[in-house]
Amino acid sequence: MKELQQDIRAFLKSRGWEDQYALKKDLALSISIESAELLECFQWKESNEAVKENQEAILDELADVLIYALQLADSFELDVEEIIRNKLEKNKKRVW
Ligand SMILES: [Mg+2]
């Protein structure tokens, strides 16, 4: 995961966009915006139909969501695996 975050950092630096890491609010907004783009791939379709027709776009939008999520985690200098495992532990203790 760290290597992926480094690759994202390198890409942003190559574009002169490395200042994005200071903009936590905008990274959070971007996750939501890209999530909406992902949902748009499914809009007005049955799930299987949407996947059949839009699989490439679905995977692209999912990747956009994940890239912004990794950037936001990186902006907090967090270990992504650790925060996911911590949250899974919290979820296990939760009464649904
Ligand atoms: Mg997108």
PDB file of C-alpha atoms and ligand atoms in Angstrom:
ATOM      1  CA  MET A   1       0.000   0.000   0.000  1.00  0.00           C
ATOM      2  CA  LYS A   2       2.855   2.363   0.854  1.00  0.00           C
ATOM      3  CA  GLU A   3       4.367   1.808  -2.577  1.00  0.00           C
ATOM      4  CA  LEU A   4       1.054   2.696  -4.194  1.00  0.00           C
ATOM      5  CA  GLN A   5       0.872   5.889  -2.137  1.00  0.00           C
ATOM      6  CA  GLN A   6       4.416   6.738  -3.221  1.00  0.00           C
ATOM      7  CA  ASP A   7       3.456   6.182  -6.864  1.00  0.00           C
ATOM      8  CA  ILE A   8       0.465   8.511  -6.438  1.00  0.00           C
ATOM      9  CA  ARG A   9       2.747  11.112  -4.829  1.00  0.00           C
ATOM     10  CA  ALA A  10       5.207  10.802  -7.709  1.00  0.00           C
ATOM     11  CA  PHE A  11       2.416  11.225 -10.269  1.00  0.00           C
ATOM     12  CA  LEU A  12       1.065  14.339  -8.512  1.00  0.00           C
ATOM     13  CA  LYS A  13       4.553  15.794  -8.255  1.00  0.00           C
ATOM     14  CA  SER A  14       5.112  15.222 -11.966  1.00  0.00           C
ATOM     15  CA  ARG A  15       1.976  17.315 -12.632  1.00  0.00           C
ATOM     16  CA  GLY A  16       2.852  19.981 -10.050  1.00  0.00           C
ATOM     17  CA  TRP A  17      -0.196  18.991  -7.971  1.00  0.00           C
ATOM     18  CA  GLU A  18       1.604  17.882  -4.788  1.00  0.00           C
ATOM     19  CA  ASP A  19      -0.048  20.730  -2.839  1.00  0.00           C
ATOM     20  CA  GLN A  20      -3.253  18.642  -2.873  1.00  0.00           C
ATOM     21  CA  TYR A  21      -2.031  16.882   0.271  1.00  0.00           C
ATOM     22  CA  ALA A  22      -2.590  20.043   2.320  1.00  0.00           C
ATOM     23  CA  LEU A  23      -6.195  20.228   1.153  1.00  0.00           C
ATOM     24  CA  LYS A  24      -7.837  17.531   3.289  1.00  0.00           C
ATOM     25  CA  LYS A  25     -11.329  18.969   2.806  1.00  0.00           C
ATOM     26  CA  ASP A  26     -10.915  18.903  -0.973  1.00  0.00           C
ATOM     27  CA  LEU A  27      -9.594  15.348  -0.875  1.00  0.00           C
ATOM     28  CA  ALA A  28     -12.680  14.334   1.132  1.00  0.00           C
ATOM     29  CA  LEU A  29     -14.916  16.180  -1.344  1.00  0.00           C
ATOM     30  CA  SER A  30     -13.128  14.470  -4.215  1.00  0.00           C
ATOM     31  CA  ILE A  31     -13.861  11.029  -2.733  1.00  0.00           C
ATOM     32  CA  SER A  32     -17.545  11.941  -2.689  1.00  0.00           C
ATOM     33  CA  ILE A  33     -17.494  13.396  -6.200  1.00  0.00           C
ATOM     34  CA  GLU A  34     -15.775  10.328  -7.618  1.00  0.00           C
ATOM     35  CA  SER A  35     -18.238   8.129  -5.695  1.00  0.00           C
ATOM     36  CA  ALA A  36     -21.064   9.976  -7.447  1.00  0.00           C
ATOM     37  CA  GLU A  37     -19.381   9.268 -10.788  1.00  0.00           C
ATOM     38  CA  LEU A  38     -19.242   5.599  -9.798  1.00  0.00           C
ATOM     39  CA  LEU A  39     -22.944   5.637  -8.938  1.00  0.00           C
ATOM     40  CA  GLU A  40     -23.722   7.286 -12.257  1.00  0.00           C
ATOM     41  CA  CYS A  41     -22.431   4.127 -13.981  1.00  0.00           C
ATOM     42  CA  PHE A  42     -25.271   2.215 -12.289  1.00  0.00           C
ATOM     43  CA  GLN A  43     -28.005   4.831 -12.631  1.00  0.00           C
ATOM     44  CA  TRP A  44     -31.243   3.532 -14.212  1.00  0.00           C
ATOM     45  CA  LYS A  45     -29.816   0.047 -14.721  1.00  0.00           C
ATOM     46  CA  GLU A  46     -30.006  -3.299 -12.991  1.00  0.00           C
ATOM     47  CA  SER A  47     -26.712  -4.136 -11.280  1.00  0.00           C
ATOM     48  CA  ASN A  48     -25.661  -6.876 -13.706  1.00  0.00           C
ATOM     49  CA  GLU A  49     -26.736  -4.802 -16.709  1.00  0.00           C
ATOM     50  CA  ALA A  50     -24.661  -1.840 -15.496  1.00  0.00           C
ATOM     51  CA  VAL A  51     -21.599  -4.018 -14.966  1.00  0.00           C
ATOM     52  CA  LYS A  52     -21.999  -5.566 -18.400  1.00  0.00           C
ATOM     53  CA  GLU A  53     -22.371  -2.209 -20.130  1.00  0.00           C
ATOM     54  CA  ASN A  54     -20.038  -0.063 -18.021  1.00  0.00           C
ATOM     55  CA  GLN A  55     -17.427  -2.295 -16.461  1.00  0.00           C
ATOM     56  CA  GLU A  56     -14.439  -0.275 -17.637  1.00  0.00           C
ATOM     57  CA  ALA A  57     -15.981   3.013 -16.449  1.00  0.00           C
ATOM     58  CA  ILE A  58     -16.981   1.403 -13.126  1.00  0.00           C
ATOM     59  CA  LEU A  59     -13.422   0.231 -12.519  1.00  0.00           C
ATOM     60  CA  ASP A  60     -12.021   3.624 -13.530  1.00  0.00           C
ATOM     61  CA  GLU A  61     -14.325   5.467 -11.121  1.00  0.00           C
ATOM     62  CA  LEU A  62     -13.606   2.968  -8.347  1.00  0.00           C
ATOM     63  CA  ALA A  63      -9.902   3.594  -8.912  1.00  0.00           C
ATOM     64  CA  ASP A  64     -10.516   7.362  -8.686  1.00  0.00           C
ATOM     65  CA  VAL A  65     -12.269   6.879  -5.329  1.00  0.00           C
ATOM     66  CA  LEU A  66      -9.433   4.697  -4.047  1.00  0.00           C
ATOM     67  CA  ILE A  67      -6.730   7.087  -5.253  1.00  0.00           C
ATOM     68  CA  TYR A  68      -8.316  10.016  -3.395  1.00  0.00           C
ATOM     69  CA  ALA A  69      -8.857   7.825  -0.310  1.00  0.00           C
ATOM     70  CA  LEU A  70      -5.184   6.827  -0.327  1.00  0.00           C
ATOM     71  CA  GLN A  71      -4.184  10.466  -0.791  1.00  0.00           C
ATOM     72  CA  LEU A  72      -6.325  11.521   2.185  1.00  0.00           C
ATOM     73  CA  ALA A  73      -4.839   8.773   4.362  1.00  0.00           C
ATOM     74  CA  ASP A  74      -1.366   9.789   3.184  1.00  0.00           C
ATOM     75  CA  SER A  75      -2.097  13.430   4.025  1.00  0.00           C
ATOM     76  CA  PHE A  76      -2.569  12.294   7.661  1.00  0.00           C
ATOM     77  CA  GLU A  77       0.590  10.165   7.378  1.00  0.00           C
ATOM     78  CA  LEU A  78      -1.526   7.142   8.273  1.00  0.00           C
ATOM     79  CA  ASP A  79      -0.830   3.502   7.600  1.00  0.00           C
ATOM     80  CA  VAL A  80      -3.860   2.478   5.527  1.00  0.00           C
ATOM     81  CA  GLU A  81      -3.704  -1.181   6.518  1.00  0.00           C
ATOM     82  CA  GLU A  82      -3.576  -0.210  10.200  1.00  0.00           C
ATOM     83  CA  ILE A  83      -6.599   2.106  10.058  1.00  0.00           C
ATOM     84  CA  ILE A  84      -8.625  -0.481   8.116  1.00  0.00           C
ATOM     85  CA  ARG A  85      -7.732  -3.217  10.612  1.00  0.00           C
ATOM     86  CA  ASN A  86      -8.576  -0.895  13.532  1.00  0.00           C
ATOM     87  CA  LYS A  87     -11.962  -0.112  11.989  1.00  0.00           C
ATOM     88  CA  LEU A  88     -12.671  -3.788  11.315  1.00  0.00           C
ATOM     89  CA  GLU A  89     -11.974  -4.482  15.001  1.00  0.00           C
ATOM     90  CA  LYS A  90     -14.394  -1.703  15.992  1.00  0.00           C
ATOM     91  CA  ASN A  91     -17.007  -3.133  13.629  1.00  0.00           C
ATOM     92  CA  LYS A  92     -16.613  -6.603  15.170  1.00  0.00           C
ATOM     93  CA  LYS A  93     -17.410  -5.167  18.607  1.00  0.00           C
ATOM     94  CA  ARG A  94     -20.425  -3.243  17.379  1.00  0.00           C
ATOM     95  CA  VAL A  95     -23.900  -4.583  17.978  1.00  0.00           C
ATOM     96  CA  TRP A  96     -25.918  -4.243  14.793  1.00  0.00           C
TER      97      TRP A  96
HETATM   98 MG    MG B   1     -13.754   9.964 -12.175  1.00  0.00          MG
END
